[in-house]
Tab-separated table of C-alpha atoms in Angstrom:
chain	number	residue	atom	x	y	z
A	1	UNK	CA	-92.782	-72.869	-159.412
A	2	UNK	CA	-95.739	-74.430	-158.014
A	3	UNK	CA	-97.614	-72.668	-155.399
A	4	UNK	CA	-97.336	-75.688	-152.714
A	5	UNK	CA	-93.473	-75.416	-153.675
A	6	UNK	CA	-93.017	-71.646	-152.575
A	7	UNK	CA	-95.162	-72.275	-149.648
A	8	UNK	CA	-92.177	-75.019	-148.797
A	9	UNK	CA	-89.700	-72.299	-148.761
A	10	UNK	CA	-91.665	-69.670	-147.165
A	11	UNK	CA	-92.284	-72.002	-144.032
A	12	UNK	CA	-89.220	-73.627	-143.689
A	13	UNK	CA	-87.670	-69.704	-143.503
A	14	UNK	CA	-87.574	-68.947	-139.653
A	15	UNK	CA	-86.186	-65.479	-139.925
A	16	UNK	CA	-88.768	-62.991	-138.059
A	17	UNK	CA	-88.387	-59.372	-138.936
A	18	UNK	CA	-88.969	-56.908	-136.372
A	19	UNK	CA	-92.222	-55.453	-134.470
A	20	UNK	CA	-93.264	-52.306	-135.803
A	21	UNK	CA	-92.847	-51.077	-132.461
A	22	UNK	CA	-89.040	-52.384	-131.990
A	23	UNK	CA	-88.116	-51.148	-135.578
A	24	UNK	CA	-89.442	-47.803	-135.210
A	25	UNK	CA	-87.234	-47.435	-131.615
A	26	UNK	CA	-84.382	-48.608	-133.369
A	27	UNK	CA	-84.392	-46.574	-136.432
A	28	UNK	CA	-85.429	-43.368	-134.337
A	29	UNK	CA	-82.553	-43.488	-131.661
A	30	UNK	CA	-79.979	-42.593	-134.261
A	31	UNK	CA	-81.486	-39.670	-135.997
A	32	UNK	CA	-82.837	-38.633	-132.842
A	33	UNK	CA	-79.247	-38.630	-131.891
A	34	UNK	CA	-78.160	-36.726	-134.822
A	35	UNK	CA	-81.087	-33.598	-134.612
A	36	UNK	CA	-80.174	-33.519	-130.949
A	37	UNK	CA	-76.345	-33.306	-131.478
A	38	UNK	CA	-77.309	-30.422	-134.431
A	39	UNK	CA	-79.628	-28.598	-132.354
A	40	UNK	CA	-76.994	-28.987	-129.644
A	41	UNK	CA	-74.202	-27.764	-132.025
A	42	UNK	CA	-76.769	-24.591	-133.638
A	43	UNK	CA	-79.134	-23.755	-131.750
A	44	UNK	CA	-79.175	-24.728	-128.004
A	45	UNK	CA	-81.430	-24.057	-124.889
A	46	UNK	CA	-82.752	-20.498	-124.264
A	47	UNK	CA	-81.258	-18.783	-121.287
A	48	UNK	CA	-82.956	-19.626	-117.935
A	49	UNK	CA	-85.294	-22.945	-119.887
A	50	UNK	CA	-86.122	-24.187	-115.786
A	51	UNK	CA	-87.623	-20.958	-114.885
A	52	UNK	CA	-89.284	-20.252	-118.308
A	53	UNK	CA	-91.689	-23.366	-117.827
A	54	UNK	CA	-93.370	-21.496	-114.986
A	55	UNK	CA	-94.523	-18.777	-118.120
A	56	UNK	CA	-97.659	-20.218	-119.492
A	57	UNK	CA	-96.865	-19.102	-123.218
A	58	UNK	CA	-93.667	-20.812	-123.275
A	59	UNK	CA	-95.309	-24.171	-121.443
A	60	UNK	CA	-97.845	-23.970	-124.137
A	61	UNK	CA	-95.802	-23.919	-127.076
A	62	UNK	CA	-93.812	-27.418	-125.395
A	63	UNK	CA	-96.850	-29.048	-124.304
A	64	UNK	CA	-98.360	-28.543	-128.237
A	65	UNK	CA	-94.711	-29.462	-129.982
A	66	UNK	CA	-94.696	-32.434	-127.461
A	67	UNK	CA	-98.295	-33.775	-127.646
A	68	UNK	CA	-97.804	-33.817	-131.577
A	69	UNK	CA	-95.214	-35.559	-131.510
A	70	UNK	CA	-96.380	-38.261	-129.768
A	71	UNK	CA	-99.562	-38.316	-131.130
A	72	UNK	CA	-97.957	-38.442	-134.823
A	73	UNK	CA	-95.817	-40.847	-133.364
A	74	UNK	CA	-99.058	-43.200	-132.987
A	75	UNK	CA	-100.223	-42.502	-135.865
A	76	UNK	CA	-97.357	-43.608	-137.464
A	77	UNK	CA	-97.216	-47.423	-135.677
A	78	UNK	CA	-100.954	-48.020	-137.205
A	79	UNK	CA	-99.114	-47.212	-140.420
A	80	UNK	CA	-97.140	-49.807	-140.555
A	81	UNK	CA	-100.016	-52.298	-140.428
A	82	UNK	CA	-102.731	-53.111	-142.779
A	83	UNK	CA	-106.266	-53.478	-141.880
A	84	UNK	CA	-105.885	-51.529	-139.553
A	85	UNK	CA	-107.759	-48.202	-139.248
A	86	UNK	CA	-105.724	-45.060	-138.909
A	87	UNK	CA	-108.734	-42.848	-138.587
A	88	UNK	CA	-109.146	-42.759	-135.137
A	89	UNK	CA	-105.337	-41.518	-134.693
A	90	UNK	CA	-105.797	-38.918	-137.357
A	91	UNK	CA	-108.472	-37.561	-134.991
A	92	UNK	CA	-106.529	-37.409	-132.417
A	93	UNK	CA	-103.807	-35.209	-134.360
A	94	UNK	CA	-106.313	-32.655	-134.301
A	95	UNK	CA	-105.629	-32.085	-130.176
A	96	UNK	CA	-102.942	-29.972	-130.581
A	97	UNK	CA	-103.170	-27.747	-133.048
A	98	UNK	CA	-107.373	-27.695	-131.636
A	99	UNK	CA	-105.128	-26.521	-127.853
A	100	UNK	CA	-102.859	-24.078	-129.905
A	101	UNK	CA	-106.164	-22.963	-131.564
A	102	UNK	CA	-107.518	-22.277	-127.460
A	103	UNK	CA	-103.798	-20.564	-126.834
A	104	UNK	CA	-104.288	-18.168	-129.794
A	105	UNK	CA	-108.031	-17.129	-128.763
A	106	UNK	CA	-106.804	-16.282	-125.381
A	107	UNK	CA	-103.930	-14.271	-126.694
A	108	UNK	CA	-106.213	-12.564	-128.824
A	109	UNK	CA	-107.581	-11.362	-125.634
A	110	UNK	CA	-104.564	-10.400	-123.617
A	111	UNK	CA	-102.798	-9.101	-126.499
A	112	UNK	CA	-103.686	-5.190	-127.553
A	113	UNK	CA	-104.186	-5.362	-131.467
A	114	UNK	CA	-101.864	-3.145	-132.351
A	115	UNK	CA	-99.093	-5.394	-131.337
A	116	UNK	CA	-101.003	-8.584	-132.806
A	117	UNK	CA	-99.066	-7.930	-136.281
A	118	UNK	CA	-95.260	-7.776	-134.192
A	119	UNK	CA	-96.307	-10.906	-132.256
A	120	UNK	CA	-97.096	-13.022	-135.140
A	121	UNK	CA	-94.067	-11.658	-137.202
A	122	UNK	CA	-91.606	-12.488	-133.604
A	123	UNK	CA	-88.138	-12.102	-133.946
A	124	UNK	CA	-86.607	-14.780	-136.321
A	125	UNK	CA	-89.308	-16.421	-138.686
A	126	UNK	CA	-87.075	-17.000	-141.306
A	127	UNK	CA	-84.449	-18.694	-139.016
A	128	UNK	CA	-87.714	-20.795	-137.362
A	129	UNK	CA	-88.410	-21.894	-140.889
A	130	UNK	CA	-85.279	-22.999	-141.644
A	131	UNK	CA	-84.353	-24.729	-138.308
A	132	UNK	CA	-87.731	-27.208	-138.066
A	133	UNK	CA	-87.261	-28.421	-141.297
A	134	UNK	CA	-83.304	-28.934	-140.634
A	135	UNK	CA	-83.986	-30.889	-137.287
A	136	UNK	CA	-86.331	-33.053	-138.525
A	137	UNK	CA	-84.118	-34.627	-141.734
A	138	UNK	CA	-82.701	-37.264	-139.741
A	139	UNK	CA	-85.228	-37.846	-137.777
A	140	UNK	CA	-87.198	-38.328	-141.118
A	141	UNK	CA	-84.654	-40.519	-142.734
A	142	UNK	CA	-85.091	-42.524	-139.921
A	143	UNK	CA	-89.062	-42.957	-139.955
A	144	UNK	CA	-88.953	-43.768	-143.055
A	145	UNK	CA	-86.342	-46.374	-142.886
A	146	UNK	CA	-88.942	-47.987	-139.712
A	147	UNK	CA	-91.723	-47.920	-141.858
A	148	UNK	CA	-89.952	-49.964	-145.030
A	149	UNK	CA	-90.221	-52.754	-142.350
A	150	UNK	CA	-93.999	-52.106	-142.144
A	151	UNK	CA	-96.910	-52.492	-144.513
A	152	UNK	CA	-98.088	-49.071	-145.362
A	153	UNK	CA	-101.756	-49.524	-147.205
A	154	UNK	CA	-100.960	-46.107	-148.741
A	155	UNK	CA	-96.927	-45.197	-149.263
A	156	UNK	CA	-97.994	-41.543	-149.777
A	157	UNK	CA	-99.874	-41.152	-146.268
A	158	UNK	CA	-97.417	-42.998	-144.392
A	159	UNK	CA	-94.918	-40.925	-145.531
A	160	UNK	CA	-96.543	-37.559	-145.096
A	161	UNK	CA	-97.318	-39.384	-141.660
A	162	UNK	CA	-93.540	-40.052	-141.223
A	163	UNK	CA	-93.341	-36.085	-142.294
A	164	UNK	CA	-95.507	-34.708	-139.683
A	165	UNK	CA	-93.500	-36.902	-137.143
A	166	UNK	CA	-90.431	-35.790	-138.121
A	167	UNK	CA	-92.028	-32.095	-138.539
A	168	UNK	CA	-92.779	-32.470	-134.527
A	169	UNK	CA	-89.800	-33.582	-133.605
A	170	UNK	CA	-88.032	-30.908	-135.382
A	171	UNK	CA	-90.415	-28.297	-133.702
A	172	UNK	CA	-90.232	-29.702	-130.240
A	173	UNK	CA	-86.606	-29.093	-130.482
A	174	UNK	CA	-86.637	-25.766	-131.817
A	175	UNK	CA	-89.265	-25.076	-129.662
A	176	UNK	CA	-86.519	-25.205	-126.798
A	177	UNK	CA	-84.430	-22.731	-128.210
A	178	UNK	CA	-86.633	-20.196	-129.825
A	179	UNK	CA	-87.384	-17.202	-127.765
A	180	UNK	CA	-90.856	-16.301	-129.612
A	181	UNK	CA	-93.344	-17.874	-127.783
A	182	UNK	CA	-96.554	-16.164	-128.426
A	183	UNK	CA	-99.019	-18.489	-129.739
A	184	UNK	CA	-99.621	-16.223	-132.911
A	185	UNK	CA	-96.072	-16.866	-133.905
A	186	UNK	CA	-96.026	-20.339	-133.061
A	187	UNK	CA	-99.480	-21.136	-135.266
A	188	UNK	CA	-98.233	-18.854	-138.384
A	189	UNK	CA	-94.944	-20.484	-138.154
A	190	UNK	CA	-93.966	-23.730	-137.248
A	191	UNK	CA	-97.124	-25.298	-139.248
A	192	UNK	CA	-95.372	-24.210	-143.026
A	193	UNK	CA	-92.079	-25.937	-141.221
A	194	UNK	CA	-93.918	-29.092	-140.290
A	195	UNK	CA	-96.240	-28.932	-143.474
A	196	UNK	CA	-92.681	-28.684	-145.607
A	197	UNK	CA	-91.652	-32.090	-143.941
A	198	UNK	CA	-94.965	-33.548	-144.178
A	199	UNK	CA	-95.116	-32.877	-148.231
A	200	UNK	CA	-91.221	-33.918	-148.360
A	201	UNK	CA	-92.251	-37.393	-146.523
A	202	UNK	CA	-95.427	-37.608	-148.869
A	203	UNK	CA	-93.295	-37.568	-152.046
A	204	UNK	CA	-90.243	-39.772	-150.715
A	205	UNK	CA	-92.983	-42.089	-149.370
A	206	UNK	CA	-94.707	-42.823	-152.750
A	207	UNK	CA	-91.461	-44.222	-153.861
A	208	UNK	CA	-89.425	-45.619	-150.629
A	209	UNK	CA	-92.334	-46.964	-149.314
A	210	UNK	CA	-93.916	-49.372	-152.115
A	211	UNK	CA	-93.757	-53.566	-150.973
B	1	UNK	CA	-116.469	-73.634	-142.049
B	2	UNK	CA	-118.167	-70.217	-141.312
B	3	UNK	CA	-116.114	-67.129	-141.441
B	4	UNK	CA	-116.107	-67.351	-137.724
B	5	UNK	CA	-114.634	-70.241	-137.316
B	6	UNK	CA	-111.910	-69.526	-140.295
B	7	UNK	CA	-110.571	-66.954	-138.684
B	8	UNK	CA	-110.549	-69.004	-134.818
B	9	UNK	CA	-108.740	-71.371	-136.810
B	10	UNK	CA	-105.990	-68.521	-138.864
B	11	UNK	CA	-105.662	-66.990	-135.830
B	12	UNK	CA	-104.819	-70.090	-133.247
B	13	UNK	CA	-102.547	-71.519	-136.372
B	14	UNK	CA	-100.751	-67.653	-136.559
B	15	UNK	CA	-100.239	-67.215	-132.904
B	16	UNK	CA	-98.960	-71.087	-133.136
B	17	UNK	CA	-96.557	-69.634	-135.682
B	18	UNK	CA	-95.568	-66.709	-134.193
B	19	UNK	CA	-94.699	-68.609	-130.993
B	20	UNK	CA	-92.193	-70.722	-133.033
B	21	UNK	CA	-93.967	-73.246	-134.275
B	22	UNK	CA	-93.186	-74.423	-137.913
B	23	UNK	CA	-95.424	-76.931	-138.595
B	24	UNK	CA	-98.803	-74.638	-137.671
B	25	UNK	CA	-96.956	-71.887	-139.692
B	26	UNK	CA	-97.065	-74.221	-142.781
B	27	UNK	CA	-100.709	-75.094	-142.069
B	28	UNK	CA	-101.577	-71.772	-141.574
B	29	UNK	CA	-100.368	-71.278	-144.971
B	30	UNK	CA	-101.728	-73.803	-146.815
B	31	UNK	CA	-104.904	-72.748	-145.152
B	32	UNK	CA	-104.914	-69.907	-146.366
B	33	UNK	CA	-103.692	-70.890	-150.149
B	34	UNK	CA	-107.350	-71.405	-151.251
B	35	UNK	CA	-109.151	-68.267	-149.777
B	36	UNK	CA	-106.191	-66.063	-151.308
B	37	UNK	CA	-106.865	-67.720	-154.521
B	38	UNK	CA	-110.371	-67.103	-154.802
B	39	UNK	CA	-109.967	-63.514	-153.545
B	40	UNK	CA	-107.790	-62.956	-156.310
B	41	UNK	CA	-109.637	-64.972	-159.179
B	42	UNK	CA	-112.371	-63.024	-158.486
B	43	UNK	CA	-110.292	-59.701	-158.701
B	44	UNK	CA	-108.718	-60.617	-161.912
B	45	UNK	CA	-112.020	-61.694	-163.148
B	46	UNK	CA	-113.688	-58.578	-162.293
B	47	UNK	CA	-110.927	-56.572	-163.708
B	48	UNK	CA	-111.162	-58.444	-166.855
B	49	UNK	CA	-107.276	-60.035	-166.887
B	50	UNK	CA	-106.431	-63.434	-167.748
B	51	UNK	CA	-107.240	-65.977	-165.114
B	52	UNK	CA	-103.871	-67.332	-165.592
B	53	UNK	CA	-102.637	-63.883	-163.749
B	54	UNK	CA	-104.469	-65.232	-160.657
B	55	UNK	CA	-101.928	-67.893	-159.398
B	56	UNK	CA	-99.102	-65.058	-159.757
B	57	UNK	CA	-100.791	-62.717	-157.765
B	58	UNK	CA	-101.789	-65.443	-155.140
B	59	UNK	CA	-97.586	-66.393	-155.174
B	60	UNK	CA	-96.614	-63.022	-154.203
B	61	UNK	CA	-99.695	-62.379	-151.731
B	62	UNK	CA	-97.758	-65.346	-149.572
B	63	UNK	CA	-94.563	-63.263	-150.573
B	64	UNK	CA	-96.159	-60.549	-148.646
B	65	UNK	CA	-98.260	-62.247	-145.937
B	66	UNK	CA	-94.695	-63.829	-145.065
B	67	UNK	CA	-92.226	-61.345	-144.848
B	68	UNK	CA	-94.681	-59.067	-143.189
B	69	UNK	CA	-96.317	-60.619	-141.161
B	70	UNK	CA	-94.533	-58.907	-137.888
B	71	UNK	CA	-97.185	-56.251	-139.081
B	72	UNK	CA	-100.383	-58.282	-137.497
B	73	UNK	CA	-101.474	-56.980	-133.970
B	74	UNK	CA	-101.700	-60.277	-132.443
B	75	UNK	CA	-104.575	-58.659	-130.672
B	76	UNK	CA	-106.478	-57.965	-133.842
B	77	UNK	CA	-108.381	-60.234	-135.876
B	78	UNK	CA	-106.105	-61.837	-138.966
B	79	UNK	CA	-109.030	-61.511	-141.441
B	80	UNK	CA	-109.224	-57.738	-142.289
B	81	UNK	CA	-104.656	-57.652	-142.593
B	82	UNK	CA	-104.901	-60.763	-144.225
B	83	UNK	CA	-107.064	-59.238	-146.740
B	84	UNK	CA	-105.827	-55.754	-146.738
B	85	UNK	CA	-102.780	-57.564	-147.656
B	86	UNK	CA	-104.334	-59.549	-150.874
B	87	UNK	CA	-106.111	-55.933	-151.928
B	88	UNK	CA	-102.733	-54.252	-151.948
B	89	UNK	CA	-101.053	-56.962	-153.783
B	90	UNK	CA	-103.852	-57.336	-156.245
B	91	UNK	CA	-104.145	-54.058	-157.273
B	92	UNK	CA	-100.830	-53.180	-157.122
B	93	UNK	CA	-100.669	-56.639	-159.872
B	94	UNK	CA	-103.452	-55.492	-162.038
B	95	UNK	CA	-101.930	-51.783	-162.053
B	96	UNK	CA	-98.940	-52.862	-163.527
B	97	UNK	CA	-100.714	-55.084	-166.211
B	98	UNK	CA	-102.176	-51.334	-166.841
B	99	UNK	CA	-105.450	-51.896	-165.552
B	100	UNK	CA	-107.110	-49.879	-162.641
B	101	UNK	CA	-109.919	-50.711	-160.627
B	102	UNK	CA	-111.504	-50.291	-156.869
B	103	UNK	CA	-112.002	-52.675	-154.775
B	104	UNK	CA	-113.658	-53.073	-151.467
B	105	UNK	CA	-112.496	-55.971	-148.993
B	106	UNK	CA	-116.351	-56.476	-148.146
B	107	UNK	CA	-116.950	-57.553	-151.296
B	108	UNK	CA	-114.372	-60.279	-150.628
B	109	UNK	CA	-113.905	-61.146	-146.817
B	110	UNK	CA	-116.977	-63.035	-146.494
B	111	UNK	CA	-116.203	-65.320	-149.338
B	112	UNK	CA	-115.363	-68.690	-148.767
B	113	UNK	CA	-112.887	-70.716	-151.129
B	114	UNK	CA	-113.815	-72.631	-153.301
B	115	UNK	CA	-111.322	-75.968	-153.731
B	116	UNK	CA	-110.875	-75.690	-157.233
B	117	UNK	CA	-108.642	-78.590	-159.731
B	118	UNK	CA	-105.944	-77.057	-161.317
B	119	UNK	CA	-104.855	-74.790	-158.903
B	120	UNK	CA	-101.112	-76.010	-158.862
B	121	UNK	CA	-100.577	-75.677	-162.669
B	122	UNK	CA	-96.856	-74.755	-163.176
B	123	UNK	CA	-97.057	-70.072	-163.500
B	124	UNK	CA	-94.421	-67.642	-164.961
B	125	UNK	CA	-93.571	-65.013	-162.570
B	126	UNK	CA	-92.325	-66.849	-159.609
B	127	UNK	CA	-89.858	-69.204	-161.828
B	128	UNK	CA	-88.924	-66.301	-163.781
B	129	UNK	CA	-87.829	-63.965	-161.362
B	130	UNK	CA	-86.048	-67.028	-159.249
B	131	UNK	CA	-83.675	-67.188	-162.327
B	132	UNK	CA	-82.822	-63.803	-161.786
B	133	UNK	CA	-81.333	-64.710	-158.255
B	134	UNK	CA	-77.867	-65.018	-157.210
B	135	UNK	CA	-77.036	-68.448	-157.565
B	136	UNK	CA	-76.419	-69.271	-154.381
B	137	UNK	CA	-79.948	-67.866	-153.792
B	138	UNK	CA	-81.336	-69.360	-156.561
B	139	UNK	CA	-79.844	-73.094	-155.251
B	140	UNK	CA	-81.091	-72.945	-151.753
B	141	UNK	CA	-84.971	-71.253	-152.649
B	142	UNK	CA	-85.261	-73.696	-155.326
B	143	UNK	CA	-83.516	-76.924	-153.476
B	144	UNK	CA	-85.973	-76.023	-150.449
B	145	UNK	CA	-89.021	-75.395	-152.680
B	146	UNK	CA	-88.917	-78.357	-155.283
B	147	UNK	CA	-87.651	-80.944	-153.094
B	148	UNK	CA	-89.370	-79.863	-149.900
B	149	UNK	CA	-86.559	-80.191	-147.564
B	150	UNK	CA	-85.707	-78.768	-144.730
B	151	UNK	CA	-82.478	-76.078	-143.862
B	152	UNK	CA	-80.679	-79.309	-142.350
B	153	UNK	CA	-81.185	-81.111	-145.196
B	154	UNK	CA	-80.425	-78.467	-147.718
B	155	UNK	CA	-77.622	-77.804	-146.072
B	156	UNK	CA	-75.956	-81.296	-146.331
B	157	UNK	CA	-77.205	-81.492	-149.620
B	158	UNK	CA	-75.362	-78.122	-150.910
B	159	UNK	CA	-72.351	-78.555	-148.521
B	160	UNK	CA	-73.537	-75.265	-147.026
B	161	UNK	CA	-73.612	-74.130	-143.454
B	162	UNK	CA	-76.658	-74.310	-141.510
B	163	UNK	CA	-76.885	-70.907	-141.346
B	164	UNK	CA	-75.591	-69.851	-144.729
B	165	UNK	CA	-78.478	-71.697	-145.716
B	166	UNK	CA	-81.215	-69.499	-143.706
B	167	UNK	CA	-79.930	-66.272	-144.539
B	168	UNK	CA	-79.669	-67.437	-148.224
B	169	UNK	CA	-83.122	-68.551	-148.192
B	170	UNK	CA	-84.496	-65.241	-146.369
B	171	UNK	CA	-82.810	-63.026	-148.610
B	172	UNK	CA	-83.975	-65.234	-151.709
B	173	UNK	CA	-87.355	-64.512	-150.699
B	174	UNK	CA	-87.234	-60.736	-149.928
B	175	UNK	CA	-84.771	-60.385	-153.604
B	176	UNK	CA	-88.274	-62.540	-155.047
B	177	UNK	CA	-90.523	-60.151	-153.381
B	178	UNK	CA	-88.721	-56.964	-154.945
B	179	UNK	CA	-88.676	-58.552	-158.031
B	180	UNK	CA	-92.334	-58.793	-158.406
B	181	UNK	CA	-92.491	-54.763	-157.318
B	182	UNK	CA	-89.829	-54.180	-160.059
B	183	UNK	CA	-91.651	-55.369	-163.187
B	184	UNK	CA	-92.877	-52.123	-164.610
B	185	UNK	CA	-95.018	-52.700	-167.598
């Protein structure tokens, strides 16, 4: 086929897939839907959630989970377009765990070191470990599925990026429910939950993600 | 035409396009036929494959450029997607004719095409892989491309709904796409 031939067919076909933007909404309200019905169904709020925002360890660990995820959530709408430079965004993933960094400092500080050791271990690591990653499968399923609609320069990176998103959603639910709030837990922890998401979306990405 | 005014010119044609307009779509893209080209001659000539591979990769680069082009910021410049576009596809084209090489869009972007004779010669890939589609597929892409008609007219011409026609021809296009990614030499 000639090249003025295919360029016949490709203008005469009026079907426009969907913004980046529009796709990623779509795809996400399902599998947000499905981590919050499991987290609903598993793990729930913590006892007395209104009147635990007031304590600033607890606030913290939200406003860190929550920051990340939007800011990963960024990141991963430049990802779907080509040309277009991620770098700034990747910067700006640094924010939270540069505030968790601030958070861990200070507890240094408040925090006798004898007790630094029972902090960071908290009461359920293992279970922490095992819910983050749990949470953030559907929502990862879903990225993904967004970003096959995109043009990802590099499948690998958008998928770790889909990874990490799914990684902070995961933790920003969990977040709610865990009653370890310390910052040493919180950096220890939920970055080998989130980092086991963000390798898991690296490696589906190189293959899902190829156009 | 300077660069400058290339790109005022894609990006007018794209927004034209975007806004519904057909006939600046098809400009656009037949604007954009010749820098595509040269961009990916001088790939394939750097990488030291056949020249012939050229007109392939500049097929499925429109592949690309068409079925994503939701992906341009119609705040951004088209230039540096348009490109970023042509890179992947080019490398990803060389790669699997087991060849591997960098490239850098500067060395590219600021080249003008070249209108060069011969340009339309009959290639391998496209035609192959549009026997591979479903028929029905195969009928419409083919009826559309060859003839140059338009859904209407297709559509009276295979006895098809409107319709039928325009999701046949969409899906022919994104099954022509995938076939290109599937050939794994």
């Amino acid at each position: 086929m000639k090249t003025s031939e295919l360029i016949n067919a490709i203008s005469e076909d009026r079907e426009m897939p969907l913004a980046p933007g529009r796709a990623l909404c779509l795809a996400l309200l399902p599998g947000l839907a499905i981590a919050i019905a499991l987290f609903s169904a598993r793990l729930g709020l913590r006892p007395h959630f209104m009147s635990l925002l007031a304590d600033p360890r607890f606030s913290l660990k939200l406003l860190v989970c929550y920051l990340l995820a939007a800011l990963a959530g960024l990141f991963v709408l430049r990802l779907f377009r080509p040309g277009g430079s991620w770098r700034g965004a990747v910067l700006l993933l640094a924010l939270p765990p540069a505030l968790l960094g601030v958070g861990v400092i200070v507890e240094l500080f408040v925090v006798s070191p004898a007790d630094w050791e029972r902090t960071m271990i908290g009461h359920n690591a293992m279970f922490c470990l095992k819910s983050i990653p749990l949470l953030g499968v559907a929502p990862l399923i879903a990225i993904l599925v967004a970003l096959r609609n995109g043009a990802p320069e590099r499948p690998a990176v958008a998928g770790a990026g889909a990874g990490l998103f799914a990684g902070a959603i995961g933790a920003a639910l969990y977040a709610s429910h865990c009653p370890d709030d310390s910052p040493l837990f919180v950096a220890v922890w939920y970055p080998i939950a989130i980092a086991f998401l963000t390798a898991l979306g690296a490696v589906l990405g190189a293959r899902l993600l190829r156009w | 035409m300077r660069v400058e005014d290339r790109e005022k010119q894609w990006r007018l044609l794209m927004l034209s396009a975007n806004g519904g307009d057909a006939a600046a779509y098809r400009n656009l893209l037949l604007e954009l036929t010749p820098a595509l080209r040269a961009f990916a001659r001088r790939g394939v000539a750097r990488a030291g494959a056949a020249l012939a591979d050229a007109e392939d990769i500049v097929q499925e680069t429109l592949l690309a450029v068409h079925l994503k082009r939701q992906t341009w910021d119609e705040e951004a410049p088209l230039s540096p997607w348009l490109f970023a576009i042509a890179r992947h596809k080019l490398i990803d084209a060389l790669r699997r004719r087991g060849r591997r090489i960098e490239l850098s869009i500067d060395d590219f972007a600021e080249s003008l095409p070249s209108a060069e004779a011969g340009s339309d010669s009959i290639v391998s890939d496209v035609k192959r892989h549009l026997e591979g589609l479903p028929p029905g597929q195969r009928k419409v892409v083919s009826c559309i491309a060859v003839e140059g008609v338009s859904i209407d007219e297709a559509a009276s011409r295979l006895s098809m709904t409107n319709g039928a026609v325009r999701v046949a021809l969409h899906r022919g296009l994104a099954a022509l796409a995938a076939k290109f990614r599937s050939v794994e030499s």
